[in-house]
Amino acid sequence: MTGVRAGALGMALAVAASGVQAHGFGQRFDLPLPLWLWIGGAAATIVITFVLVALFARETALARRPWQFDLLAVDAVRIAAHPFAVALRIATALLFVLALAAGFFGTQDAYANLIVVAVWVIWWVGVAFVCALVGDLWDVVDPLRAIYLAGARVIGRAMDTNRVSLKRAHPVRWSAWPGVLLFFAFAWAELIWPSKDVPRALAGAVLGYAVLAWLGMFMFGVETWRRHGDAFAIAFRVLARFAPLDLRSASPGSPHRIVLRPYGGGLLDGAPVAWSLVVFVLLMLATVTFDGFHQTPAMQQIETAAQTSRAVAVVLYDLSQWGIDETMAVHSATLLAFPLAFVAAFAATCAATVALAARADRLQPASARIDAVGLREAAGWFVMTLVPIAVAYHLAHYASLLLTAGQFIVPLASDPFGFGWDLFGTRSRAVDLGVIDPYVAWYGSVALIVFGHVVAVLAAHAAALRLFGSRRSALVSQLPMTALMVAYTTLSLWILAQPIVG
Amino acid sequence: MPAFAADNPADKRLNVIAQATPSTASAPTATTLRAVSIHDGKAEVANQTIVVAQGAQVELQWRSERPIALHLHGYDIETKVTPPATAVMAFTARLAGRFPVTEHRQDGRHHRAVAYLEVRP
């Protein structure tokens, strides 16, 4: 081909290719679990659960708090921790600003712009992985807090004051509900918003959230906002309860914390948790489950059913007159239904748990009886024990994405804006979509989910022992919760066995 | 003639492991042939899924009533069906997984998959 012709063809291919690539990360999906593997996994789950329950009849070790080891007692850790944390924090803040800039000023092709991979893969999937498997990384590196405090101190110095916020009292009644609402909005954006991979729109949403967070920090104080309003600080903190490292960065009134503990060792800290946090956790679990569910053929069947039902079709038509796409409406309604169903199922299970414990307790001699446990208290104790199942499913569902789409960070590091730069020479680095062997993905997923289930059952039994005291009460009361966990684990396995169609 | 995105030097980001081979050549070893008709934006195969074995020489023959531009993700192979002609995607199925085949449209918003290619180990 002559030079001019090659150039023209190259341009045409570039336009075609870049248009084609702006879909999002649907390059490759995992193969669905074969039938025998998911049924086998579910059966193994049930068998292991029965074995554990039988063992519990004699085991009291679970009633004791899990072992801990304070790593700050080790000199090397104590010296290196703070500088290391600061370095990570600065790097994260810079990456945050860079990604925003790339989103606003860079190419609008989703695969060529840093912000799309940075937000949906590196941050939402990657940081979640680290928080669940290592420790609460977000508490160390949160760029919104870092940027706010840096800015507030600079302004404070100029205004000759030490204060960094108005420190208005956060209304107790609000509790963590603002966080719940924000997380639901985020879940909608992640799963349903059509523009989530459009760089400028994504950058706008991120900046909007940052401004809201800074306003919250200004009004109520940084730590109060991060405890009650910041959806992501709360979410990552929930995941980090599963992790072996209890990490907390210093804030006014509490020092650094780096404590080693077993997996799941943090699930019962601070129990019972507030009702708003119970709902937050259930919302998180429901969102993670819906993430898998909305890509299955079952979701398409719901869409079809909605469109063929006369009443629903009328509502959908009215909504479409207002510019709301019908598929979006059905998905949004299902997204709302999932957490409501989870809350209902969990509340029913807790009610049954409390009733069974009370009945078993009544059979005890008077000296061994304990005070009646209310539904709220039970919910506040048991909700975190479901987290390991969600963590395991999240890892199984996303590991492949992290390892394949995550590779894009290498060429993107050299060309974050998509302008044709090549800062590190990695711009043409190939991405290997075959990095995960399907068998490894299958067996790994099932093993992970069964492991998560085991941790959950053990944690629930520990909670029951601490809550209900006597071993007999604890054992009998566990039946509803164990059944709920088996059902949840089976649902997770079922989703992994479905072909991805969405 | 199937276009091959990685041929374009300006767009080397997604290098493809599989190679596109000329459609008219008859392969010396047995080729997995799949003839797929597209009706109303959907491929007429069971569960919209085309199943092939990993490592096989695959030849997908696409037929459609109206002109449609197709993109096989993962392998990053594009082709355009102009009826009544059949468009062909020929490649070695080196990558295992479930790959969407989507319609490439200018407006680019909702890309419902036309079909899925499942490469099983």
Coordinates of C-alpha atoms in Angstrom, one line a residue:
Chain A
M1 CA 0.0 0.0 0.0
T2 CA 1.3 3.5 -0.7
G3 CA 1.9 5.8 2.1
V4 CA -1.2 8.0 1.7
R5 CA -3.5 5.0 1.2
A6 CA -2.1 3.3 4.3
G7 CA -2.5 6.5 6.3
A8 CA -6.2 6.8 5.2
L9 CA -6.9 3.2 6.0
G10 CA -5.1 3.6 9.3
M11 CA -7.3 6.5 10.1
A12 CA -10.4 4.7 9.2
L13 CA -9.4 1.7 11.2
A14 CA -8.5 4.0 14.1
V15 CA -11.9 5.6 14.1
A16 CA -13.7 2.3 13.7
A17 CA -11.6 0.7 16.4
S18 CA -11.8 3.5 18.8
G19 CA -15.5 3.7 18.4
V20 CA -15.8 0.0 18.8
Q21 CA -13.7 -0.1 21.9
A22 CA -15.7 2.5 23.8
H23 CA -18.1 -0.1 25.2
G24 CA -16.7 -0.8 28.6
F25 CA -15.0 -3.9 29.7
G26 CA -17.0 -6.6 27.9
Q27 CA -14.0 -7.9 26.2
R28 CA -14.1 -11.3 27.8
F29 CA -16.3 -13.0 30.4
D30 CA -15.5 -16.1 32.4
L31 CA -17.0 -19.3 31.2
P32 CA -20.0 -20.2 33.4
L33 CA -19.4 -23.0 36.0
P34 CA -20.3 -26.4 34.6
L35 CA -23.5 -27.8 36.2
W36 CA -21.7 -30.6 38.1
L37 CA -19.3 -28.1 39.7
W38 CA -21.8 -25.7 41.0
I39 CA -24.1 -28.5 42.3
G40 CA -21.1 -30.2 43.8
G41 CA -20.1 -26.9 45.4
A42 CA -23.5 -26.4 46.9
A43 CA -23.6 -30.0 48.2
A44 CA -20.1 -29.6 49.7
T45 CA -21.3 -26.4 51.4
I46 CA -24.2 -28.2 53.0
V47 CA -22.2 -31.2 54.1
I48 CA -19.4 -29.0 55.6
T49 CA -22.0 -26.9 57.4
F50 CA -23.5 -30.0 59.0
V51 CA -20.1 -31.2 60.1
L52 CA -19.3 -27.8 61.6
V53 CA -22.6 -27.7 63.4
A54 CA -22.0 -31.2 64.9
L55 CA -18.5 -30.1 66.0
F56 CA -19.9 -27.0 67.7
A57 CA -21.7 -29.2 70.2
R58 CA -18.3 -29.5 71.9
E59 CA -16.4 -26.5 70.9
T60 CA -16.2 -23.5 73.2
A61 CA -13.0 -21.9 71.8
L62 CA -15.2 -19.7 69.5
A63 CA -16.6 -17.9 72.5
R64 CA -13.3 -16.3 73.2
R65 CA -12.1 -13.3 71.2
P66 CA -9.8 -14.2 68.3
W67 CA -6.1 -13.8 68.9
Q68 CA -4.4 -10.5 68.0
F69 CA -0.9 -9.3 67.6
D70 CA -0.1 -5.6 67.7
L71 CA 2.4 -5.1 64.9
L72 CA 3.2 -1.6 66.1
A73 CA 5.1 -3.3 68.9
V74 CA 7.7 -4.3 66.3
D75 CA 10.2 -1.5 65.9
A76 CA 10.7 -1.9 62.2
V77 CA 7.0 -1.5 61.6
R78 CA 6.6 1.4 64.0
I79 CA 9.4 3.3 62.2
A80 CA 8.4 2.6 58.7
A81 CA 4.6 2.7 59.0
H82 CA 4.0 6.5 58.9
P83 CA 6.4 7.4 56.1
F84 CA 5.0 4.5 54.0
A85 CA 1.5 5.6 54.7
V86 CA 2.2 9.2 53.7
A87 CA 3.9 8.1 50.5
L88 CA 0.9 5.9 49.6
R89 CA -1.4 8.8 50.4
I90 CA 0.4 11.3 48.2
A91 CA 0.6 8.8 45.3
T92 CA -3.2 8.1 45.6
A93 CA -4.0 11.8 45.7
L94 CA -1.9 12.4 42.6
L95 CA -3.5 9.5 40.8
F96 CA -6.9 10.9 41.7
V97 CA -6.1 14.3 40.3
L98 CA -4.5 12.8 37.2
A99 CA -7.5 10.6 36.5
L100 CA -9.9 13.5 36.9
A101 CA -7.8 15.6 34.5
A102 CA -7.7 12.7 32.0
G103 CA -11.5 12.4 32.3
F104 CA -12.2 16.0 31.6
F105 CA -9.5 16.8 29.1
G106 CA -8.5 13.5 27.6
T107 CA -9.9 11.4 24.8
Q108 CA -13.5 10.3 25.2
D109 CA -12.7 6.8 24.1
A110 CA -13.3 4.6 27.2
Y111 CA -10.4 2.3 26.6
A112 CA -7.9 5.0 25.9
N113 CA -8.7 7.1 29.0
L114 CA -7.1 6.5 32.4
I115 CA -10.1 7.4 34.4
V116 CA -12.3 4.5 33.3
V117 CA -9.8 1.8 34.3
A118 CA -8.7 3.7 37.3
V119 CA -12.2 4.1 38.8
W120 CA -14.0 0.9 37.8
V121 CA -11.1 -1.6 37.9
I122 CA -8.2 -0.3 39.9
W123 CA -10.2 1.5 42.6
W124 CA -13.6 -0.2 42.9
V125 CA -12.4 -3.8 42.3
G126 CA -8.7 -3.5 43.3
V127 CA -9.1 -1.5 46.5
A128 CA -12.0 -3.7 47.5
F129 CA -9.8 -6.7 47.0
V130 CA -7.0 -5.3 49.1
C131 CA -9.3 -4.1 51.9
A132 CA -10.9 -7.6 52.1
L133 CA -7.7 -9.6 51.9
V134 CA -5.1 -7.4 53.5
G135 CA -6.6 -4.5 55.5
D136 CA -8.5 -1.2 55.3
L137 CA -6.2 0.4 52.7
W138 CA -8.8 3.1 52.0
D139 CA -8.5 4.4 55.6
V140 CA -4.9 5.0 55.0
V141 CA -4.9 6.5 51.5
D142 CA -8.3 8.2 51.1
P143 CA -7.5 11.1 48.7
L144 CA -10.6 13.1 49.5
R145 CA -9.6 13.3 53.2
A146 CA -5.9 13.9 52.3
I147 CA -6.8 16.7 49.9
Y148 CA -9.3 18.2 52.2
L149 CA -6.9 18.3 55.2
A150 CA -4.1 19.7 53.1
G151 CA -6.3 22.4 51.8
A152 CA -7.9 23.1 55.2
R153 CA -4.5 23.5 56.8
V154 CA -3.2 25.8 54.2
I155 CA -6.3 28.0 54.5
G156 CA -6.2 27.7 58.2
R157 CA -2.7 28.9 58.4
A158 CA -3.6 31.9 56.2
M159 CA -6.6 32.6 58.4
D160 CA -4.5 32.0 61.5
T161 CA -6.6 29.2 62.9
N162 CA -6.1 25.5 63.8
R163 CA -9.6 24.4 63.0
V164 CA -10.3 22.4 60.0
S165 CA -14.1 22.2 60.1
L166 CA -17.2 23.7 61.6
K167 CA -17.6 20.5 63.7
R168 CA -21.4 20.8 63.6
A169 CA -22.9 17.9 65.6
H170 CA -24.1 15.2 63.3
P171 CA -27.8 14.4 64.2
V172 CA -27.8 11.1 66.0
R173 CA -31.0 10.2 64.2
W174 CA -29.3 10.3 60.9
S175 CA -26.7 7.7 61.9
A176 CA -25.2 6.2 58.8
W177 CA -28.3 6.7 56.6
P178 CA -26.7 9.3 54.4
G179 CA -24.0 6.7 53.6
V180 CA -26.8 4.2 52.8
L181 CA -28.4 6.6 50.3
L182 CA -25.1 7.5 48.7
F183 CA -24.1 3.9 48.3
F184 CA -27.4 3.1 46.6
A185 CA -26.8 6.0 44.2
F186 CA -23.3 4.6 43.6
A187 CA -24.7 1.1 43.0
W188 CA -27.1 2.5 40.4
A189 CA -24.3 4.4 38.7
E190 CA -22.1 1.3 38.6
L191 CA -24.7 -1.1 37.4
I192 CA -27.3 0.8 35.4
W193 CA -26.0 4.3 34.4
P194 CA -25.4 4.2 30.7
S195 CA -22.7 6.9 30.8
K196 CA -20.5 5.2 33.4
D197 CA -17.8 4.6 30.9
V198 CA -17.9 8.0 29.3
P199 CA -14.8 9.7 30.6
R200 CA -16.2 13.2 31.0
A201 CA -19.4 12.1 32.6
L202 CA -17.5 9.8 35.0
A203 CA -15.1 12.6 35.9
G204 CA -18.1 14.9 36.5
A205 CA -19.7 12.3 38.9
V206 CA -16.4 11.8 40.7
L207 CA -15.8 15.5 41.1
G208 CA -19.4 16.0 42.2
Y209 CA -19.0 13.3 44.9
A210 CA -15.7 14.9 46.0
V211 CA -17.3 18.3 46.5
L212 CA -20.2 16.7 48.4
A213 CA -17.7 14.9 50.6
W214 CA -15.7 18.0 51.3
L215 CA -18.8 19.9 52.2
G216 CA -19.7 17.1 54.6
M217 CA -16.2 17.2 56.1
F218 CA -16.4 20.9 56.5
M219 CA -19.8 20.8 58.2
F220 CA -19.4 17.8 60.5
G221 CA -15.7 17.1 60.7
V222 CA -13.6 14.6 58.7
E223 CA -14.0 11.5 60.9
T224 CA -17.7 12.1 61.5
W225 CA -18.3 12.3 57.7
R226 CA -16.2 9.2 57.1
R227 CA -18.2 7.3 59.7
H228 CA -21.7 8.3 58.7
G229 CA -21.8 9.8 55.3
D230 CA -19.0 8.6 53.1
A231 CA -20.4 5.6 51.3
F232 CA -17.0 4.3 50.3
A233 CA -15.2 4.8 53.6
I234 CA -18.0 2.8 55.2
A235 CA -18.1 0.1 52.5
F236 CA -14.3 -0.5 52.5
R237 CA -14.4 -0.6 56.3
V238 CA -17.1 -3.3 56.2
L239 CA -15.0 -5.4 53.8
A240 CA -11.9 -4.8 55.9
R241 CA -13.5 -6.5 58.9
F242 CA -12.8 -9.8 57.1
A243 CA -9.1 -8.9 56.6
P244 CA -6.3 -10.1 58.8
L245 CA -4.9 -6.6 59.3
D246 CA -6.8 -4.2 61.5
L247 CA -5.6 -0.9 60.0
R248 CA -6.5 2.5 61.1
S249 CA -4.7 5.8 60.4
A250 CA -4.3 8.3 63.1
S251 CA -7.0 11.0 63.7
P252 CA -7.6 13.4 66.5
G253 CA -8.3 11.3 69.5
S254 CA -7.1 7.9 68.3
P255 CA -3.6 6.7 67.3
H256 CA -2.5 4.5 64.4
R257 CA -3.5 0.9 64.6
I258 CA -1.9 -2.0 62.9
V259 CA -3.0 -5.3 64.5
L260 CA -2.7 -8.8 63.0
R261 CA -5.6 -11.2 63.5
P262 CA -7.1 -14.3 61.8
Y263 CA -9.3 -13.9 58.7
G264 CA -12.8 -12.9 59.9
G265 CA -11.4 -11.9 63.3
G266 CA -12.8 -8.4 63.0
L267 CA -16.3 -9.3 62.1
L268 CA -17.7 -9.0 65.6
D269 CA -15.8 -5.8 66.6
G270 CA -18.1 -3.2 68.0
A271 CA -21.1 -5.5 67.9
P272 CA -24.0 -4.9 68.0
V273 CA -23.8 -2.4 65.2
A274 CA -26.4 0.3 64.5
W275 CA -29.5 -0.4 62.5
S276 CA -28.4 1.9 59.7
L277 CA -25.2 0.0 59.4
V278 CA -27.1 -3.3 59.3
V279 CA -29.0 -2.0 56.4
F280 CA -25.8 -0.7 54.8
V281 CA -24.2 -4.1 54.9
L282 CA -27.3 -5.8 53.5
L283 CA -27.4 -3.2 50.8
M284 CA -23.8 -3.9 49.9
L285 CA -24.4 -7.7 49.8
A286 CA -27.5 -7.2 47.7
T287 CA -25.6 -4.9 45.3
V288 CA -22.8 -7.4 44.9
T289 CA -25.3 -10.2 44.2
F290 CA -27.4 -8.0 41.8
D291 CA -24.1 -7.2 40.0
G292 CA -23.9 -10.9 39.0
F293 CA -27.6 -11.4 38.7
H294 CA -28.4 -8.6 36.2
Q295 CA -26.1 -10.3 33.6
T296 CA -27.9 -13.6 33.8
P297 CA -30.7 -14.9 31.5
A298 CA -33.0 -14.7 34.5
M299 CA -32.8 -10.9 34.4
Q300 CA -33.8 -11.0 30.7
Q301 CA -36.7 -13.1 31.7
I302 CA -37.8 -10.5 34.2
E303 CA -37.5 -7.9 31.5
T304 CA -39.7 -9.9 29.2
A305 CA -42.2 -10.6 32.0
A306 CA -42.3 -6.9 32.8
Q307 CA -43.0 -6.0 29.2
T308 CA -45.7 -8.6 28.7
S309 CA -47.5 -7.8 31.9
R310 CA -50.2 -5.2 31.1
A311 CA -50.0 -3.1 34.3
V312 CA -46.2 -2.9 34.2
A313 CA -46.1 -2.2 30.5
V314 CA -48.4 0.8 31.1
V315 CA -46.1 2.2 33.8
L316 CA -43.0 1.6 31.6
Y317 CA -44.7 3.4 28.7
D318 CA -45.4 6.4 30.8
L319 CA -41.8 6.5 32.1
S320 CA -40.5 6.3 28.5
Q321 CA -42.6 9.4 27.7
W322 CA -40.4 11.2 30.3
G323 CA -37.3 9.9 28.6
I324 CA -36.6 7.0 31.0
D325 CA -35.5 4.0 29.0
E326 CA -37.6 0.9 29.7
T327 CA -34.7 -1.5 30.3
M328 CA -33.2 1.0 32.7
A329 CA -36.5 1.3 34.6
V330 CA -36.9 -2.5 35.0
H331 CA -33.2 -2.9 36.1
S332 CA -33.6 0.0 38.5
A333 CA -36.7 -1.5 40.0
T334 CA -34.9 -4.8 40.4
L335 CA -31.9 -3.1 41.9
L336 CA -34.2 -1.6 44.5
A337 CA -36.0 -5.0 45.1
F338 CA -32.8 -6.8 45.9
P339 CA -31.8 -5.0 49.1
L340 CA -35.5 -4.9 50.3
A341 CA -35.6 -8.7 49.8
F342 CA -32.3 -9.1 51.7
V343 CA -33.4 -7.0 54.6
A344 CA -36.7 -8.9 54.8
A345 CA -35.0 -12.3 54.7
F346 CA -32.4 -11.2 57.2
A347 CA -34.9 -9.7 59.6
A348 CA -37.0 -12.9 59.4
T349 CA -34.0 -15.0 60.1
C350 CA -33.0 -12.9 63.1
A351 CA -36.5 -13.0 64.5
A352 CA -36.5 -16.8 64.2
T353 CA -33.0 -16.9 65.8
V354 CA -34.1 -14.8 68.8
A355 CA -37.3 -16.9 69.2
L356 CA -35.5 -20.2 69.2
A357 CA -32.8 -18.9 71.6
A358 CA -35.5 -17.7 74.0
R359 CA -37.3 -21.0 73.8
A360 CA -34.1 -23.0 74.4
D361 CA -33.2 -20.7 77.2
R362 CA -36.5 -21.3 78.9
L363 CA -35.6 -24.9 79.3
Q364 CA -32.5 -24.0 81.2
P365 CA -32.4 -23.9 85.0
A366 CA -33.2 -20.4 86.3
S367 CA -29.6 -19.7 87.3
A368 CA -28.3 -20.2 83.7
R369 CA -30.8 -18.0 82.0
I370 CA -29.9 -14.7 80.3
D371 CA -31.8 -11.6 79.5
A372 CA -34.0 -11.8 76.4
V373 CA -32.2 -10.6 73.3
G374 CA -34.1 -8.2 71.0
L375 CA -34.3 -8.4 67.2
R376 CA -32.3 -5.2 66.9
E377 CA -29.5 -6.5 69.0
A378 CA -29.4 -9.9 67.2
A379 CA -29.4 -8.1 63.8
G380 CA -26.5 -5.9 65.0
W381 CA -24.5 -9.0 66.0
F382 CA -25.1 -11.3 63.0
V383 CA -25.1 -9.0 60.0
M384 CA -21.3 -8.8 59.7
T385 CA -21.1 -12.6 59.7
L386 CA -22.6 -12.6 56.2
V387 CA -19.8 -10.5 54.9
P388 CA -17.4 -13.4 54.2
I389 CA -19.8 -14.9 51.7
A390 CA -20.1 -11.6 49.9
V391 CA -16.3 -11.1 49.9
A392 CA -15.8 -14.6 48.5
Y393 CA -18.4 -14.1 45.8
H394 CA -16.9 -10.6 44.9
L395 CA -13.5 -12.1 44.6
A396 CA -14.6 -15.0 42.5
H397 CA -16.7 -12.8 40.2
Y398 CA -14.1 -10.1 39.7
A399 CA -10.7 -11.8 39.9
S400 CA -10.6 -12.3 36.2
L401 CA -11.6 -8.7 35.4
L402 CA -8.9 -7.4 37.7
L403 CA -6.3 -9.6 36.1
T404 CA -7.3 -8.9 32.5
A405 CA -8.8 -5.4 32.3
G406 CA -6.4 -4.3 35.1
Q407 CA -3.5 -4.9 32.7
F408 CA -4.7 -1.8 30.8
I409 CA -3.2 0.3 33.5
V410 CA 0.3 -0.5 32.0
P411 CA -0.3 1.1 28.5
L412 CA -2.5 3.7 30.1
A413 CA 0.3 4.8 32.5
S414 CA 2.2 5.9 29.4
D415 CA -0.7 7.6 27.7
P416 CA -3.4 8.5 30.4
F417 CA -5.1 11.1 28.2
G418 CA -5.1 9.1 25.0
F419 CA -3.3 11.8 23.2
G420 CA -0.6 9.6 21.8
W421 CA 2.0 10.1 24.5
D422 CA 4.4 7.4 25.6
L423 CA 5.8 8.4 29.0
F424 CA 7.2 5.1 30.1
G425 CA 7.5 3.3 26.8
T426 CA 4.7 0.9 27.6
R427 CA 2.1 2.4 25.3
S428 CA 2.1 -0.6 22.9
R429 CA 2.4 -3.2 25.6
A430 CA 0.1 -6.1 24.8
V431 CA -2.7 -7.1 27.1
D432 CA -3.0 -10.8 27.6
L433 CA -6.7 -11.8 27.9
G434 CA -5.7 -15.4 28.4
V435 CA -3.9 -14.9 31.6
I436 CA -6.5 -16.8 33.6
D437 CA -6.8 -20.5 32.9
P438 CA -10.6 -21.4 32.9
Y439 CA -10.1 -24.4 35.2
V440 CA -8.2 -22.3 37.7
A441 CA -11.0 -19.8 37.5
W442 CA -13.7 -22.5 38.1
Y443 CA -12.1 -24.4 40.9
G444 CA -10.7 -21.2 42.5
S445 CA -14.2 -19.6 42.5
V446 CA -15.9 -22.6 44.1
A447 CA -13.1 -23.1 46.7
L448 CA -13.2 -19.4 47.5
I449 CA -17.0 -19.4 48.0
V450 CA -17.0 -22.5 50.1
F451 CA -14.2 -21.0 52.2
G452 CA -16.1 -17.8 52.7
H453 CA -19.1 -19.8 53.7
V454 CA -17.2 -21.7 56.4
V455 CA -15.8 -18.5 57.8
A456 CA -19.3 -17.0 57.9
V457 CA -20.8 -20.1 59.7
L458 CA -17.9 -20.0 62.3
A459 CA -18.4 -16.3 62.8
A460 CA -22.1 -16.7 63.2
H461 CA -21.6 -19.3 65.8
A462 CA -19.1 -17.2 67.7
A463 CA -21.7 -14.3 67.7
A464 CA -24.4 -16.7 69.0
L465 CA -22.1 -17.9 71.8
R466 CA -21.3 -14.3 72.8
L467 CA -24.9 -13.2 72.5
F468 CA -26.8 -16.1 74.0
G469 CA -24.3 -17.5 76.4
S470 CA -25.3 -21.1 77.0
R471 CA -24.1 -23.5 74.4
R472 CA -27.5 -25.1 73.9
S473 CA -29.2 -21.9 73.3
A474 CA -26.5 -20.9 70.9
L475 CA -26.6 -24.2 69.0
V476 CA -30.4 -24.3 68.5
S477 CA -30.6 -20.6 67.6
Q478 CA -28.2 -21.1 64.8
L479 CA -30.4 -23.2 62.6
P480 CA -32.2 -20.3 60.8
M481 CA -29.0 -18.3 60.2
T482 CA -27.1 -21.4 58.9
A483 CA -30.0 -22.1 56.5
L484 CA -29.9 -18.5 55.3
M485 CA -26.1 -18.8 54.7
V486 CA -26.5 -22.0 52.8
A487 CA -29.2 -20.3 50.7
Y488 CA -27.0 -17.3 50.1
T489 CA -23.9 -19.3 49.2
T490 CA -26.0 -21.5 46.8
L491 CA -27.4 -18.4 45.1
S492 CA -23.8 -17.1 44.6
L493 CA -22.8 -20.4 43.1
W494 CA -25.9 -20.5 40.9
I495 CA -25.0 -17.0 39.6
L496 CA -21.5 -18.1 38.6
A497 CA -23.0 -21.1 36.7
Q498 CA -25.1 -18.8 34.6
P499 CA -23.9 -17.6 31.1
I500 CA -23.3 -13.9 31.1
V501 CA -25.8 -12.3 28.7
G502 CA -25.8 -8.7 29.7
Chain B
M1 CA -12.7 -9.3 4.3
P2 CA -12.2 -9.3 8.0
A3 CA -10.6 -6.1 9.3
F4 CA -7.9 -6.7 11.9
A5 CA -7.7 -3.9 14.4
A6 CA -4.1 -4.5 15.5
D7 CA -2.9 -3.9 12.0
N8 CA -3.3 -0.2 12.6
P9 CA -0.1 1.1 14.1
A10 CA -1.9 3.9 16.0
D11 CA -4.0 1.4 17.9
K12 CA -1.6 -1.2 19.3
R13 CA -3.1 -1.1 22.8
L14 CA -5.1 -4.3 22.5
N15 CA -2.8 -6.8 20.9
V16 CA -4.6 -10.0 19.9
I17 CA -3.3 -13.4 20.7
A18 CA -5.2 -15.0 17.8
Q19 CA -4.3 -14.4 14.2
A20 CA -6.8 -13.7 11.5
T21 CA -6.3 -16.1 8.5
P22 CA -7.6 -15.5 4.9
S23 CA -11.2 -16.6 4.7
T24 CA -10.9 -18.4 1.4
A25 CA -8.0 -20.7 2.3
S26 CA -9.1 -24.3 3.1
A27 CA -7.3 -25.3 6.2
P28 CA -5.3 -28.6 6.1
T29 CA -6.7 -29.7 9.5
A30 CA -10.4 -29.9 10.2
T31 CA -11.9 -26.5 10.6
T32 CA -14.8 -25.8 13.0
L33 CA -17.4 -24.2 10.7
R34 CA -20.3 -22.3 12.1
A35 CA -22.9 -20.7 9.9
V36 CA -24.9 -18.2 11.8
S37 CA -27.9 -16.2 10.6
I38 CA -28.7 -12.9 12.3
H39 CA -32.4 -12.0 12.6
D40 CA -33.6 -8.8 14.3
G41 CA -30.3 -8.1 15.9
K42 CA -29.9 -11.6 17.4
A43 CA -28.0 -14.6 16.1
E44 CA -30.3 -17.6 15.6
V45 CA -28.3 -20.2 17.7
A46 CA -29.3 -21.9 20.9
N47 CA -29.0 -19.4 23.8
Q48 CA -27.3 -17.0 21.3
T49 CA -24.1 -18.9 22.1
I50 CA -21.7 -20.4 19.6
V51 CA -19.5 -23.1 21.3
V52 CA -16.1 -24.1 20.0
A53 CA -13.2 -26.0 21.5
Q54 CA -10.0 -24.2 22.5
G55 CA -7.2 -24.5 20.0
A56 CA -9.5 -25.2 17.0
Q57 CA -9.4 -23.5 13.7
V58 CA -12.7 -21.7 13.7
E59 CA -14.5 -20.2 10.7
L60 CA -17.7 -18.2 11.5
Q61 CA -19.9 -17.5 8.5
W62 CA -22.3 -14.7 9.2
R63 CA -25.5 -14.1 7.3
S64 CA -27.9 -11.2 7.8
E65 CA -31.0 -9.7 6.1
R66 CA -29.7 -6.2 6.5
P67 CA -26.1 -4.8 6.5
I68 CA -24.5 -5.1 9.9
A69 CA -21.0 -4.5 11.3
L70 CA -19.9 -7.1 13.8
H71 CA -17.1 -7.0 16.4
L72 CA -15.9 -10.2 18.1
H73 CA -14.5 -9.0 21.5
G74 CA -11.4 -10.5 23.0
Y75 CA -10.1 -11.6 19.6
D76 CA -10.9 -8.1 18.4
I77 CA -12.1 -9.2 14.9
E78 CA -14.4 -7.0 12.9
T79 CA -16.3 -7.8 9.8
K80 CA -19.2 -6.3 7.9
V81 CA -22.1 -8.4 6.6
T82 CA -23.5 -7.0 3.3
P83 CA -26.4 -9.2 2.3
P84 CA -26.8 -11.4 0.3
A85 CA -23.1 -12.1 0.8
T86 CA -21.7 -14.0 3.8
A87 CA -19.1 -12.4 5.9
V88 CA -16.4 -14.7 7.4
M89 CA -14.3 -14.5 10.6
A90 CA -11.5 -17.1 10.6
F91 CA -9.2 -17.5 13.5
T92 CA -7.5 -19.9 15.9
A93 CA -9.4 -20.1 19.1
R94 CA -6.4 -19.7 21.4
L95 CA -8.2 -17.7 24.1
A96 CA -10.7 -19.5 26.3
G97 CA -13.7 -17.7 27.7
R98 CA -17.0 -16.2 26.7
F99 CA -16.7 -13.4 24.2
P100 CA -19.5 -11.1 23.1
V101 CA -20.1 -10.4 19.4
T102 CA -21.6 -7.0 19.3
E103 CA -23.1 -4.8 16.6
H104 CA -20.8 -1.8 15.8
R105 CA -23.0 1.2 15.6
Q106 CA -22.1 4.9 15.0
D107 CA -24.0 6.2 18.0
G108 CA -22.4 3.6 20.3
R109 CA -24.7 3.6 23.3
H110 CA -26.5 0.3 24.0
H111 CA -24.6 -2.6 22.6
R112 CA -26.7 -5.7 23.1
A113 CA -24.7 -8.7 22.0
V114 CA -25.7 -10.3 18.7
A115 CA -24.2 -13.6 19.9
Y116 CA -21.6 -15.0 22.3
L117 CA -18.7 -17.1 21.4
E118 CA -17.8 -19.7 24.1
V119 CA -14.3 -21.2 23.7
R120 CA -14.2 -24.1 26.0
P121 CA -11.0 -25.8 27.1

